[in-house]
């Protein structure tokens, strides 16, 4: 596996930790609660410079600076800091997410949590790893034995009400519990290694799930949109699971 993504994620992680020990300034990106900090920007610059040095012809899609299109089959999809709100409030749950896609299909996914020093990575067809150890999804086969994760997009209207309704329905299925970590990339990786059995979120951007989706599927999991339709980078919402509870989740999500 080409190590560029891992190197870039670790370098970005160092930058994020440097800012974590200080009081960073946050700017709003639209809604007052959709934040960007100096750490997001500095981490993204670092990742982009490392990737461009090695692959100057590849395209890039990054959260903070948008798209840089080249005539190439390859595209790097980067979320320099997933969990900015957590980071800003010093809640210890955030990561760097870097993926490489070829013609719209995932090849490499790397998610690095610099605080816990947990490096999740996968390469298409080669399985998923957490700090060099192979990971697999859980064996749980019913909602009533599962721990689920969910996310709320930066939207406090219809989508939020829908999510809250879905939460209630899952509680009626007697799930063991539900968690909202504040990092979509970690939600997917935690499902990949069996800490969660499933995860859904009604609106996301490609950089939130580009890497985590490959880490999940290479660990034996499944990811579709919330209607159960086939994964695509542009689907914009996700239902992810250990595969065994996928149908049950999709049913509840669409009731
Ligand atoms: C956010 C996180 C969060 C999810 C939001 C994302 P950001 O990404 O992944 O868990 O609920 O929808 O936008 O803004 O921290 O990179
Ligand atoms: Ca994100
Ligand atoms: Ca981000």
mmCIF file of N, CA, C and O and ligand atoms in Angstrom, residues 40 63-64 79-84 207, ligand 3:
data_model
loop_
_atom_site.group_PDB
_atom_site.id
_atom_site.type_symbol
_atom_site.label_atom_id
_atom_site.label_comp_id
_atom_site.label_asym_id
_atom_site.label_seq_id
_atom_site.Cartn_x
_atom_site.Cartn_y
_atom_site.Cartn_z
ATOM 1 N N UNK A 40 -8.172 23.228 11.274
ATOM 2 C CA UNK A 40 -8.708 22.606 10.046
ATOM 3 C C UNK A 40 -7.878 23.064 8.842
ATOM 4 O O UNK A 40 -7.495 22.252 7.990
ATOM 5 N N UNK A 63 -12.440 19.465 2.051
ATOM 6 C CA UNK A 63 -13.545 20.183 2.683
ATOM 7 C C UNK A 63 -13.330 21.695 2.661
ATOM 8 O O UNK A 63 -14.248 22.445 2.358
ATOM 9 N N UNK A 64 -12.125 22.141 2.977
ATOM 10 C CA UNK A 64 -11.948 23.578 3.169
ATOM 11 C C UNK A 64 -11.596 24.348 1.905
ATOM 12 O O UNK A 64 -11.867 25.527 1.807
ATOM 13 N N UNK A 79 -10.933 15.158 4.478
ATOM 14 C CA UNK A 79 -11.518 15.935 5.573
ATOM 15 C C UNK A 79 -10.392 16.081 6.592
ATOM 16 O O UNK A 79 -10.037 15.125 7.289
ATOM 17 N N UNK A 80 -9.799 17.273 6.666
ATOM 18 C CA UNK A 80 -8.594 17.420 7.498
ATOM 19 C C UNK A 80 -8.878 17.265 8.986
ATOM 20 O O UNK A 80 -8.002 16.890 9.760
ATOM 21 N N UNK A 81 -10.111 17.579 9.386
ATOM 22 C CA UNK A 81 -10.481 17.459 10.799
ATOM 23 C C UNK A 81 -11.970 17.126 10.848
ATOM 24 O O UNK A 81 -12.805 18.001 10.599
ATOM 25 N N UNK A 82 -12.270 15.892 11.073
ATOM 26 C CA UNK A 82 -13.670 15.492 11.164
ATOM 27 C C UNK A 82 -14.039 15.454 12.643
ATOM 28 O O UNK A 82 -13.468 14.664 13.413
ATOM 29 N N UNK A 83 -14.974 16.329 13.006
ATOM 30 C CA UNK A 83 -15.316 16.487 14.423
ATOM 31 C C UNK A 83 -14.834 17.846 14.921
ATOM 32 O O UNK A 83 -14.384 17.977 16.067
ATOM 33 N N UNK A 84 -14.952 18.853 14.086
ATOM 34 C CA UNK A 84 -14.456 20.192 14.451
ATOM 35 C C UNK A 84 -15.137 20.742 15.700
ATOM 36 O O UNK A 84 -14.493 21.354 16.550
ATOM 37 N N UNK A 207 -16.539 13.930 1.789
ATOM 38 C CA UNK A 207 -15.307 13.799 2.584
ATOM 39 C C UNK A 207 -15.575 13.219 3.977
ATOM 40 O O UNK A 207 -14.660 12.728 4.621
HETATM 41 CA CA1 LIG B 3 -13.994 18.811 8.737
#
